[in-house]
């Protein structure tokens, strides 16, 4: 199969623009979680979320567009023949909120097709364009799809662009499901009480090795394996035995022609809900046995960014591979059973090898990516 | 790349069911049937009544496609994927859900409705009901629903992601209060795809490197044409079980 390079990665989170900003927050133990001011939270479980600072609506209405603009700098230089794959669960849902309350706004922004059209126009793209919705595994599966297309020579360049907002719509829903943590979330901690919502965006440019070399692009890292699978168990809760995640990870290992022993670290979904984190620990133990593979969750710093989570975590994982270091998991203090010696509130060194990035979502879907450092051939 | 089309199911304004039980396929504008559990499943299935309109429509289309391939029942879980295209997705459910948020500042927000404000949730329902553990996602396109979902599902099968996949679209009617144009004819159509040579298949479907779909010598450019051509390829179906009278 053709080698799949990631040549550019831009992210925007509550910790600022770029991987550098997020890395600095993680190393210094400064989460980007604060009280929401965008809408009233008096009737919800919590007032905490991780909002991207200084987003102001554009004439289009939704905050989604200024959020996306943060991950589309001119330096990105997206070729106009690039295929476009987006991942968003609710797109510009804030516009629908305004419309429903009788204010300005409309429903168009809620449709992913509108986001695709906007991106095509902004970037002058004329290749195929598709949005993938697989709940909180959306961008993981979008990256998997992009990698698969390049690996099989269907295309040689794909822009994967992902975003979701902190909105009253989503906030109220997770609150109604009793899934929000009253305090900033604590992934893999014994005393975790749910997730903290976040918003964020990411754009990752993927190319075949041949095209990237031809265009003189650098290699931030490679996607060498990918997999997705469904629990076939429950709509909103993960399977306790982690069956779908195990299947997704094993599939990614097969694609990479790798063994579990080749994996040196895991960027987990780590939402800090009781059942998600337990499920992941069970699944990782099924795949990796008793070997203490370092595990990281970024959600204690930037919240759960929904469809954008997988792409943001992939960008961060590339930095981990580059530095051979896993940053602290913020919010983590007392290890859940199975997390001791794997998750840490301190930075952990990484041995050379592959990094596994996983996400899971409503509808029982799980996605897994295997990433290699930039130098791997 | 090639696959066998082993099953076809649909819900349109004219008819609904498994292709082998219906006389013909027509994708035309009109009112979709209000699906009841017994329209889709013979046996009681409590979850069906709780589903939103979008999920009922999609789940029914998937069920009919699997039934048509005699693949609805299975002793265990199966590695079958799903790719479903949609334009509006669960917009109607979004509106209904947010109507529960507005009064009392979210205190009465419905957790049951919220769970179905993700358009991929009907894939999860199908996964639970039929034991499908393959990859599954919903796609949206910049323009009208095309055959992209079909291509993605074919690639799932041909690129060894899973040995079978369901591909189709699920377009619910435009919500009455929506201030949008409705570019799609409402309905759901799904095909069950397997590797070439599957027994009792309707036809072999080919996708060229240039992106052209063909059934035999017939070039395929949309879902309507694809289903019609597959039905023509199979020997004339027995005209039993037409749902015309049920609508």
Coordinates of C-alpha atoms in Angstrom, one line a residue:
Chain A
X1 CA 0.0 0.0 0.0
X2 CA 1.0 3.6 -0.6
X3 CA 2.5 5.4 2.4
X4 CA 0.2 8.0 4.0
X5 CA 1.9 11.1 5.2
X6 CA 0.4 13.8 7.4
X7 CA 2.1 17.0 6.1
X8 CA 0.3 19.7 8.0
X9 CA -1.8 19.8 11.2
X10 CA -3.6 22.8 12.5
X11 CA -5.8 22.8 15.6
X12 CA -7.8 25.3 17.6
X13 CA -8.9 24.4 21.1
X14 CA -9.7 26.2 24.4
X15 CA -6.0 26.3 25.0
X16 CA -5.4 28.4 21.9
X17 CA -4.4 27.9 18.3
X18 CA -1.8 25.3 17.3
X19 CA -0.3 22.2 18.9
X20 CA 2.4 24.3 20.6
X21 CA -0.3 26.2 22.6
X22 CA -2.0 23.0 23.7
X23 CA 1.4 21.3 24.5
X24 CA 2.4 24.3 26.7
X25 CA -0.9 24.1 28.6
X26 CA -0.5 20.4 29.1
X27 CA 3.0 20.5 30.4
X28 CA 2.3 23.4 32.7
X29 CA -0.9 21.7 34.0
X30 CA -3.2 24.6 33.0
X31 CA -6.5 23.3 31.6
X32 CA -8.6 25.4 29.2
X33 CA -11.8 24.7 31.1
X34 CA -13.9 27.6 32.5
X35 CA -17.4 28.7 33.2
X36 CA -19.6 29.0 30.1
X37 CA -20.8 32.6 29.4
X38 CA -22.3 31.9 26.0
X39 CA -25.7 30.7 27.4
X40 CA -27.3 30.3 30.8
X41 CA -26.3 27.1 32.7
X42 CA -28.4 27.5 35.8
X43 CA -30.6 24.5 35.0
X44 CA -27.7 22.1 34.1
X45 CA -25.5 19.8 36.0
X46 CA -22.5 22.1 35.5
X47 CA -21.4 25.5 34.3
X48 CA -18.0 24.2 33.0
X49 CA -17.0 23.8 29.4
X50 CA -13.9 24.4 27.3
X51 CA -14.7 27.1 24.8
X52 CA -12.3 28.5 22.3
X53 CA -11.6 32.1 23.3
X54 CA -12.7 35.2 21.4
X55 CA -14.9 33.5 18.8
X56 CA -17.2 36.1 17.3
X57 CA -20.0 35.4 14.9
X58 CA -19.5 36.3 11.2
X59 CA -22.2 37.4 8.8
X60 CA -22.9 33.8 8.2
X61 CA -24.2 33.6 11.8
X62 CA -22.7 30.5 13.3
X63 CA -19.6 30.5 15.4
X64 CA -18.5 27.5 13.4
X65 CA -17.1 29.6 10.6
X66 CA -14.7 31.7 12.7
X67 CA -13.7 28.5 14.5
X68 CA -12.9 26.8 11.2
X69 CA -11.0 29.9 10.0
X70 CA -8.6 29.3 12.9
X71 CA -7.4 26.1 11.4
X72 CA -7.2 27.3 7.8
X73 CA -4.2 29.6 7.7
X74 CA -2.8 30.6 4.4
X75 CA 0.4 28.7 5.3
X76 CA -1.7 25.5 5.0
X77 CA -1.5 25.6 1.2
X78 CA -4.1 23.1 0.4
X79 CA -3.9 22.0 -3.3
X80 CA -7.1 22.7 -5.1
X81 CA -7.4 19.1 -6.3
X82 CA -7.4 17.8 -2.7
X83 CA -10.3 15.6 -1.7
X84 CA -12.2 17.1 1.3
X85 CA -13.5 15.1 4.2
X86 CA -15.1 16.9 7.0
X87 CA -16.2 15.6 10.4
X88 CA -18.8 17.5 12.4
X89 CA -21.7 16.1 14.4
X90 CA -23.9 19.2 14.7
X91 CA -22.2 21.8 12.4
X92 CA -23.6 25.3 13.0
X93 CA -26.2 24.2 15.5
X94 CA -26.0 27.6 17.2
X95 CA -27.8 29.0 14.2
X96 CA -30.7 26.6 14.7
X97 CA -30.9 27.7 18.3
X98 CA -31.2 31.3 17.3
X99 CA -33.9 30.4 14.7
X100 CA -35.9 28.4 17.2
X101 CA -35.9 31.3 19.7
X102 CA -37.2 33.6 17.0
X103 CA -34.0 35.4 16.5
X104 CA -31.8 35.7 13.4
X105 CA -30.3 32.5 12.1
X106 CA -31.4 29.6 10.0
X107 CA -31.2 26.0 9.5
X108 CA -28.8 25.9 6.6
X109 CA -25.8 26.1 8.9
X110 CA -27.0 23.0 10.7
X111 CA -26.5 20.9 7.6
X112 CA -23.1 19.5 6.9
X113 CA -23.6 20.2 3.2
X114 CA -23.4 23.9 4.0
X115 CA -20.1 23.5 5.8
X116 CA -18.7 21.5 2.8
X117 CA -19.8 24.2 0.4
X118 CA -18.3 26.9 2.5
X119 CA -15.0 25.1 2.8
X120 CA -14.9 24.3 -1.0
X121 CA -15.4 28.0 -1.7
X122 CA -12.9 29.3 0.9
X123 CA -10.2 26.9 -0.3
X124 CA -11.1 26.8 -4.0
X125 CA -11.4 23.0 -3.8
X126 CA -12.9 21.1 -6.7
X127 CA -12.2 17.5 -5.6
X128 CA -14.7 15.2 -4.0
X129 CA -16.2 16.4 -0.7
X130 CA -17.9 14.4 2.0
X131 CA -18.8 14.8 5.6
X132 CA -18.6 11.8 7.9
X133 CA -20.8 11.5 10.9
X134 CA -19.9 8.8 13.4
X135 CA -20.6 10.7 16.5
X136 CA -17.5 11.2 18.7
X137 CA -15.5 8.9 16.5
X138 CA -16.2 11.1 13.4
X139 CA -12.8 12.5 12.8
X140 CA -11.0 9.3 13.6
X141 CA -13.0 7.6 10.9
X142 CA -12.6 10.5 8.6
X143 CA -8.8 10.2 8.9
X144 CA -9.1 6.4 8.5
X145 CA -11.1 6.9 5.3
X146 CA -8.6 9.5 4.0
X147 CA -5.7 7.2 4.7
X148 CA -7.5 4.2 3.1
X149 CA -8.1 6.3 -0.1
X150 CA -4.5 7.3 -0.3
X151 CA -3.2 3.9 0.6
X152 CA -5.2 2.3 -2.3
X153 CA -4.2 5.1 -4.7
X154 CA -7.8 6.3 -5.1
X155 CA -6.5 9.9 -4.5
X156 CA -3.1 11.3 -3.4
X157 CA -4.2 14.3 -1.3
X158 CA -7.0 14.7 1.2
X159 CA -7.8 17.6 3.6
X160 CA -9.5 16.4 6.7
X161 CA -11.3 19.2 8.4
X162 CA -13.2 18.8 11.7
X163 CA -15.1 21.0 14.1
X164 CA -17.8 21.1 16.7
X165 CA -19.0 23.9 19.0
X166 CA -20.0 24.1 22.6
X167 CA -23.7 24.9 22.2
X168 CA -26.7 25.0 24.5
X169 CA -28.2 22.3 22.3
X170 CA -25.5 19.8 23.0
X171 CA -24.8 21.0 26.6
X172 CA -28.4 20.5 27.6
X173 CA -28.5 17.1 26.0
X174 CA -25.5 15.7 27.8
X175 CA -26.8 17.3 31.0
X176 CA -30.1 15.6 30.5
X177 CA -28.3 12.3 30.0
X178 CA -26.5 12.9 33.3
X179 CA -23.2 12.6 31.5
X180 CA -21.6 16.0 32.5
X181 CA -19.2 16.3 35.3
X182 CA -20.1 19.0 37.9
X183 CA -16.4 19.9 38.1
X184 CA -13.8 19.9 35.3
X185 CA -13.5 16.3 34.2
X186 CA -11.0 13.8 35.6
X187 CA -10.1 11.1 33.0
X188 CA -9.3 7.6 34.3
X189 CA -9.6 8.9 37.9
X190 CA -11.4 6.9 40.6
X191 CA -13.4 10.1 41.4
X192 CA -14.4 11.0 37.9
X193 CA -18.1 12.0 37.5
X194 CA -18.6 12.6 33.8
X195 CA -17.3 14.6 30.9
X196 CA -16.6 18.3 30.2
X197 CA -17.7 19.5 26.9
X198 CA -15.2 21.3 24.7
X199 CA -15.1 22.9 21.3
X200 CA -12.4 22.7 18.8
X201 CA -11.3 22.3 15.2
X202 CA -8.6 20.7 13.3
X203 CA -7.4 20.5 9.7
X204 CA -4.9 17.8 8.7
X205 CA -3.5 17.5 5.2
X206 CA -2.7 14.0 4.1
X207 CA -0.7 13.1 1.1
X208 CA 0.9 10.1 -0.5
X209 CA 4.6 10.0 0.1
X210 CA 5.3 10.4 -3.6
X211 CA 3.2 13.6 -3.9
X212 CA 4.5 15.0 -0.6
X213 CA 8.1 14.5 -1.7
X214 CA 7.3 15.9 -5.1
X215 CA 5.9 19.1 -3.5
X216 CA 8.7 19.3 -1.0
X217 CA 6.3 18.9 2.0
X218 CA 7.6 17.7 5.3
X219 CA 6.3 14.6 7.1
X220 CA 4.8 15.2 10.5
X221 CA 4.0 11.6 10.8
X222 CA 2.3 8.7 9.1
X223 CA -1.0 6.9 9.4
X224 CA 0.0 3.3 9.1
X225 CA -3.1 1.5 10.4
X226 CA -6.8 2.2 10.8
X227 CA -9.9 0.3 11.9
X228 CA -13.5 0.9 12.9
X229 CA -16.1 -1.4 14.5
X230 CA -19.4 -1.3 16.2
X231 CA -20.2 -2.7 19.7
X232 CA -23.7 -3.8 18.5
X233 CA -24.6 -3.4 22.2
X234 CA -26.2 0.0 23.2
X235 CA -26.9 3.4 21.6
X236 CA -25.4 5.6 24.2
X237 CA -23.4 3.3 26.5
X238 CA -20.2 1.5 25.6
X239 CA -20.0 -2.3 25.7
X240 CA -18.5 -3.2 29.0
X241 CA -16.2 -5.8 27.5
X242 CA -14.8 -3.3 25.0
X243 CA -15.6 -5.6 22.1
X244 CA -16.0 -3.0 19.5
X245 CA -12.9 -1.1 20.5
X246 CA -10.9 -4.3 20.6
X247 CA -12.1 -5.2 17.1
X248 CA -11.2 -1.7 15.8
X249 CA -7.7 -1.8 17.3
X250 CA -7.0 -5.3 16.0
X251 CA -8.1 -4.2 12.6
X252 CA -5.7 -1.3 12.7
X253 CA -2.9 -3.6 13.7
X254 CA -3.7 -5.9 10.8
X255 CA -3.6 -3.0 8.3
X256 CA -0.3 -1.8 9.7
X257 CA 1.0 -5.4 9.7
X258 CA 2.0 -4.7 13.3
X259 CA 1.8 -6.5 16.6
X260 CA 0.5 -5.1 19.9
X261 CA 4.1 -5.1 21.1
X262 CA 4.9 -2.5 18.4
X263 CA 2.6 0.1 20.1
X264 CA 4.5 2.3 22.6
X265 CA 1.7 4.6 23.7
X266 CA -2.1 5.2 23.5
X267 CA -4.0 8.4 23.1
X268 CA -7.3 7.2 24.5
X269 CA -10.8 8.6 24.1
X270 CA -10.7 9.1 27.9
X271 CA -13.9 11.2 28.3
X272 CA -14.0 10.7 32.1
X273 CA -17.4 9.1 32.1
X274 CA -17.5 6.2 34.4
X275 CA -18.3 3.6 31.7
X276 CA -16.2 4.9 28.9
X277 CA -13.0 4.9 30.8
X278 CA -13.6 1.5 32.3
X279 CA -14.4 0.1 28.9
X280 CA -11.2 1.5 27.4
X281 CA -9.1 0.0 30.2
X282 CA -10.7 -3.4 29.7
X283 CA -10.2 -3.2 25.9
X284 CA -6.6 -2.1 26.2
X285 CA -5.9 -4.9 28.6
X286 CA -7.5 -7.4 26.2
X287 CA -5.2 -6.2 23.4
X288 CA -2.0 -5.4 25.3
X289 CA -2.2 -7.8 28.2
X290 CA -0.4 -6.7 31.4
X291 CA 2.2 -4.6 29.6
X292 CA 2.0 -1.1 30.9
X293 CA 1.5 0.9 27.8
X294 CA 1.4 4.6 28.6
X295 CA -2.1 6.1 28.1
X296 CA -3.1 9.7 27.7
X297 CA -6.3 11.6 27.7
X298 CA -6.4 15.3 26.6
X299 CA -10.0 15.9 27.7
X300 CA -9.0 17.2 31.1
X301 CA -7.4 20.1 29.3
X302 CA -9.7 20.9 26.3
X303 CA -12.9 18.9 27.2
X304 CA -14.6 16.6 24.8
X305 CA -14.6 18.2 21.4
X306 CA -17.0 15.7 19.9
X307 CA -16.4 15.2 16.2
X308 CA -13.1 17.1 16.3
X309 CA -11.7 15.0 19.1
X310 CA -9.9 12.4 17.0
X311 CA -8.2 14.8 14.7
X312 CA -7.1 17.1 17.5
X313 CA -5.7 14.0 19.4
X314 CA -4.0 12.8 16.2
X315 CA -2.2 16.2 15.8
X316 CA -1.2 16.0 19.5
X317 CA -0.1 12.4 19.1
X318 CA 2.3 13.4 16.2
X319 CA 3.9 15.8 18.6
X320 CA 4.2 13.0 21.2
X321 CA 5.9 10.8 18.7
X322 CA 8.2 13.6 17.6
X323 CA 9.2 14.4 21.2
X324 CA 9.1 10.8 22.4
X325 CA 7.1 12.1 25.4
X326 CA 3.5 11.9 26.5
X327 CA 2.2 15.0 28.4
X328 CA 0.4 14.8 31.7
X329 CA -3.3 13.8 31.8
X330 CA -4.8 16.8 33.4
X331 CA -7.5 16.1 36.1
X332 CA -6.0 12.7 36.8
X333 CA -5.1 12.1 40.5
X334 CA -6.2 8.7 41.9
X335 CA -6.0 6.0 39.3
X336 CA -9.0 3.9 38.4
X337 CA -8.2 0.2 38.6
X338 CA -6.1 -0.7 35.7
X339 CA -4.9 2.9 35.1
X340 CA -2.1 2.9 37.6
X341 CA 1.3 2.9 35.9
X342 CA -0.4 3.7 32.6
X343 CA -2.1 7.0 33.0
X344 CA -0.1 9.7 34.7
X345 CA -0.4 13.3 35.9
X346 CA 3.3 13.6 35.0
X347 CA 4.8 13.6 31.6
X348 CA 5.9 10.1 30.5
X349 CA 8.6 9.2 28.2
X350 CA 7.7 7.1 25.1
X351 CA 9.8 4.3 23.7
X352 CA 10.1 4.3 19.9
X353 CA 7.2 2.6 18.2
X354 CA 3.7 3.3 17.0
X355 CA 1.1 5.4 18.8
X356 CA -2.5 4.2 19.0
X357 CA -5.2 6.9 18.9
X358 CA -8.8 5.7 19.7
X359 CA -12.3 7.2 20.0
X360 CA -15.7 5.9 20.6
X361 CA -19.2 7.3 20.1
X362 CA -22.9 7.1 20.4
X363 CA -24.4 4.5 18.2
X364 CA -21.7 2.0 19.4
X365 CA -19.0 3.1 17.0
X366 CA -15.3 2.8 17.7
X367 CA -12.4 4.0 15.7
X368 CA -8.6 3.4 15.9
X369 CA -5.6 4.9 14.2
X370 CA -2.0 3.8 14.3
X371 CA 0.5 6.6 13.9
X372 CA 4.2 6.5 13.2
X373 CA 6.8 9.2 13.6
X374 CA 7.7 11.3 10.6
X375 CA 10.9 9.5 9.8
X376 CA 9.4 6.0 9.5
X377 CA 9.7 4.5 6.0
Chain B
X1 CA -13.6 -3.3 -8.1
X2 CA -16.7 -5.5 -8.1
X3 CA -19.3 -6.6 -5.6
X4 CA -22.5 -8.7 -5.7
X5 CA -25.8 -6.9 -4.9
X6 CA -27.4 -9.5 -2.7
X7 CA -30.4 -7.7 -1.3
X8 CA -32.4 -4.5 -1.8
X9 CA -34.9 -2.8 0.4
X10 CA -36.7 0.5 0.3
X11 CA -39.3 2.8 1.8
X12 CA -40.7 5.2 -0.8
X13 CA -44.0 7.0 -1.2
X14 CA -45.2 4.2 -3.5
X15 CA -44.2 1.1 -1.6
X16 CA -41.9 -0.4 1.1
X17 CA -40.4 -3.7 1.8
X18 CA -37.8 -6.2 0.5
X19 CA -37.4 -6.0 -3.2
X20 CA -38.2 -9.7 -3.8
X21 CA -41.6 -9.1 -2.2
X22 CA -42.5 -6.1 -4.3
X23 CA -43.5 -5.7 -7.9
X24 CA -41.6 -2.6 -8.9
X25 CA -39.5 0.3 -7.6
X26 CA -40.5 3.9 -7.9
X27 CA -38.7 6.8 -6.3
X28 CA -41.1 9.6 -6.7
X29 CA -42.2 12.6 -4.7
X30 CA -45.1 12.0 -2.2
X31 CA -45.9 11.3 1.4
X32 CA -43.9 8.5 3.0
X33 CA -45.9 5.9 5.0
X34 CA -46.0 6.3 8.8
X35 CA -44.1 3.1 9.6
X36 CA -45.4 1.0 12.5
X37 CA -43.5 -1.8 14.1
X38 CA -45.5 -4.5 12.4
X39 CA -44.8 -3.0 9.0
X40 CA -41.2 -3.7 9.5
X41 CA -40.9 -6.5 12.1
X42 CA -43.3 -9.4 12.6
X43 CA -42.2 -9.9 16.2
X44 CA -42.6 -7.4 19.0
X45 CA -39.6 -5.0 19.0
X46 CA -40.1 -2.4 21.7
X47 CA -37.3 -0.2 20.7
X48 CA -38.9 0.6 17.3
X49 CA -41.7 2.7 18.9
X50 CA -39.1 4.9 20.7
X51 CA -37.2 5.8 17.5
X52 CA -37.5 9.2 15.8
X53 CA -38.9 9.4 12.3
X54 CA -35.4 9.5 10.7
X55 CA -34.2 6.4 12.5
X56 CA -37.4 4.4 11.8
X57 CA -37.0 5.2 8.1
X58 CA -33.4 4.2 8.0
X59 CA -33.8 1.1 10.1
X60 CA -36.7 -0.1 8.0
X61 CA -34.6 0.3 4.8
X62 CA -31.7 -1.6 6.3
X63 CA -34.0 -4.4 7.6
X64 CA -35.7 -4.8 4.3
X65 CA -32.3 -5.0 2.4
X66 CA -31.0 -7.7 4.8
X67 CA -34.3 -9.6 4.7
X68 CA -34.2 -9.5 0.9
X69 CA -30.8 -11.2 1.1
X70 CA -32.1 -13.7 3.6
X71 CA -29.5 -12.2 6.0
X72 CA -31.8 -10.6 8.6
X73 CA -31.3 -13.3 11.2
X74 CA -28.0 -14.5 12.5
X75 CA -26.8 -16.7 15.3
X76 CA -24.2 -14.2 16.4
X77 CA -22.6 -10.9 15.6
X78 CA -21.4 -10.3 12.0
X79 CA -18.7 -8.1 10.6
X80 CA -20.9 -6.1 8.2
X81 CA -20.5 -2.4 7.7
X82 CA -23.0 0.4 6.8
X83 CA -22.6 3.6 4.9
X84 CA -25.7 5.8 4.7
X85 CA -26.1 9.1 2.9
X86 CA -28.5 11.8 3.9
X87 CA -29.1 15.4 3.2
X88 CA -31.3 16.6 6.1
X89 CA -30.4 13.8 8.5
X90 CA -32.2 14.2 11.8
X91 CA -33.0 17.9 11.4
X92 CA -36.6 17.1 12.4
X93 CA -35.5 15.5 15.6
X94 CA -33.1 18.4 16.3
X95 CA -36.1 20.8 16.1
X96 CA -38.2 18.6 18.3
X97 CA -35.4 18.2 20.8
X98 CA -34.7 21.9 21.0
X99 CA -38.4 22.5 21.6
X100 CA -37.9 20.6 24.9
X101 CA -34.9 22.8 25.8
X102 CA -36.5 26.2 25.3
X103 CA -39.1 26.0 28.1
X104 CA -37.6 26.4 31.6
X105 CA -34.1 27.0 30.3
X106 CA -33.3 23.4 29.6
X107 CA -34.7 21.9 32.7
X108 CA -37.1 19.8 30.7
X109 CA -34.6 18.8 27.9
X110 CA -35.5 15.3 26.7
X111 CA -32.6 12.8 27.0
X112 CA -34.5 10.3 24.8
X113 CA -34.8 12.8 22.0
X114 CA -31.3 14.0 22.4
X115 CA -29.9 10.5 21.8
X116 CA -31.4 10.6 18.3
X117 CA -30.0 14.0 17.4
X118 CA -26.9 12.2 16.0
X119 CA -27.8 10.9 12.5
X120 CA -25.6 7.8 12.9
X121 CA -27.7 6.5 15.8
X122 CA -30.0 4.5 13.5
X123 CA -26.9 2.6 12.4
X124 CA -26.4 1.7 16.0
X125 CA -30.0 0.5 16.2
X126 CA -29.4 -1.7 13.2
X127 CA -26.1 -2.9 14.6
X128 CA -27.9 -3.9 17.8
X129 CA -30.9 -5.5 16.1
X130 CA -28.9 -7.4 13.5
X131 CA -25.6 -7.9 15.3
X132 CA -23.6 -5.8 12.8
X133 CA -20.1 -5.0 14.1
X134 CA -18.5 -3.6 11.0
X135 CA -17.6 0.1 10.4
X136 CA -20.6 2.4 10.0
X137 CA -21.2 6.0 9.4
X138 CA -23.5 8.5 7.9
X139 CA -22.3 10.8 5.1
X140 CA -23.4 14.2 3.8
X141 CA -22.4 15.6 0.5
X142 CA -22.0 19.1 -0.7
X143 CA -24.8 18.7 -3.2
X144 CA -27.5 16.2 -3.8
X145 CA -27.1 12.6 -2.5
X146 CA -25.1 10.8 -5.1
X147 CA -23.6 7.3 -5.2
X148 CA -20.7 8.2 -2.9
X149 CA -22.1 6.0 -0.1
X150 CA -22.2 3.1 -2.6
X151 CA -18.6 3.7 -3.5
X152 CA -17.5 3.8 0.2
X153 CA -19.3 0.6 1.0
X154 CA -17.8 -1.1 -2.1
X155 CA -14.4 0.0 -0.9
X156 CA -15.1 -1.4 2.6
X157 CA -15.7 -4.8 1.0
X158 CA -13.0 -4.7 -1.6
X159 CA -10.3 -3.2 0.6
X160 CA -10.8 -5.9 3.3
X161 CA -12.5 -3.7 5.9
X162 CA -15.4 -6.1 6.2
X163 CA -16.8 -9.0 4.1
X164 CA -20.2 -7.4 3.6
X165 CA -21.7 -3.9 3.7
X166 CA -25.0 -2.1 3.4
X167 CA -25.1 1.1 1.3
X168 CA -27.9 3.5 0.7
X169 CA -29.6 6.7 1.6
X170 CA -32.1 7.9 4.2
X171 CA -33.8 11.1 3.3
X172 CA -36.7 12.0 5.7
X173 CA -39.4 14.5 4.6
X174 CA -38.6 18.1 5.2
X175 CA -40.0 19.2 8.6
X176 CA -43.0 21.4 8.2
X177 CA -41.5 24.3 10.1
X178 CA -38.2 24.1 8.2
X179 CA -37.2 27.2 6.1
X180 CA -35.2 25.2 3.6
X181 CA -35.5 23.9 0.1
X182 CA -35.9 20.1 0.0
X183 CA -33.6 18.9 -2.8
X184 CA -34.2 15.2 -2.2
X185 CA -37.2 13.0 -2.8
X186 CA -38.0 11.5 0.7
X187 CA -37.3 7.8 1.1
X188 CA -34.8 5.2 2.1
X189 CA -33.1 2.7 -0.1
X190 CA -30.4 0.2 0.9
X191 CA -28.5 -2.5 -0.9
X192 CA -26.6 -5.4 0.7
X193 CA -23.2 -5.8 -0.9
X194 CA -21.0 -8.9 -0.7
X195 CA -17.9 -10.1 -2.5
X196 CA -18.5 -11.1 -6.2
X197 CA -20.0 -14.4 -6.8
X198 CA -22.6 -14.3 -3.9
X199 CA -25.4 -16.8 -4.4
X200 CA -28.8 -15.5 -5.6
X201 CA -27.4 -12.0 -6.1
X202 CA -29.3 -9.6 -8.3
X203 CA -26.3 -8.5 -10.2
X204 CA -22.6 -7.8 -10.1
X205 CA -21.8 -4.1 -9.6
X206 CA -18.5 -2.8 -10.9
X207 CA -16.8 0.5 -10.2
X208 CA -14.1 1.5 -12.6
X209 CA -10.9 3.4 -11.6
X210 CA -12.4 6.4 -13.2
X211 CA -15.4 6.3 -10.9
X212 CA -18.0 4.9 -13.2
X213 CA -20.5 2.3 -11.9
X214 CA -21.8 -0.4 -14.2
X215 CA -24.2 -3.3 -13.9
X216 CA -23.2 -5.5 -16.9
X217 CA -22.9 -3.1 -19.8
X218 CA -25.3 -0.6 -18.2
X219 CA -23.7 2.5 -16.8
X220 CA -25.3 3.6 -13.5
X221 CA -25.6 7.2 -12.5
X222 CA -28.1 7.3 -9.6
X223 CA -29.8 5.1 -7.0
X224 CA -33.1 4.9 -8.9
X225 CA -31.3 3.6 -12.0
X226 CA -29.2 1.2 -9.9
X227 CA -32.2 -0.4 -8.2
X228 CA -34.2 -0.6 -11.4
X229 CA -31.4 -2.2 -13.3
X230 CA -30.7 -4.8 -10.5
X231 CA -34.4 -5.7 -10.5
X232 CA -34.3 -6.2 -14.3
X233 CA -31.2 -8.4 -14.1
X234 CA -32.9 -10.8 -11.8
X235 CA -35.6 -13.0 -13.3
X236 CA -39.1 -11.5 -12.9
X237 CA -40.1 -11.4 -9.3
X238 CA -43.3 -13.1 -8.1
X239 CA -45.8 -10.3 -7.7
X240 CA -46.8 -11.1 -4.1
X241 CA -46.7 -9.0 -1.1
X242 CA -47.0 -5.7 -2.9
X243 CA -47.5 -3.1 -0.3
X244 CA -49.5 -0.8 -2.6
X245 CA -52.7 -1.8 -0.7
X246 CA -51.1 -1.1 2.6
X247 CA -50.4 2.5 1.8

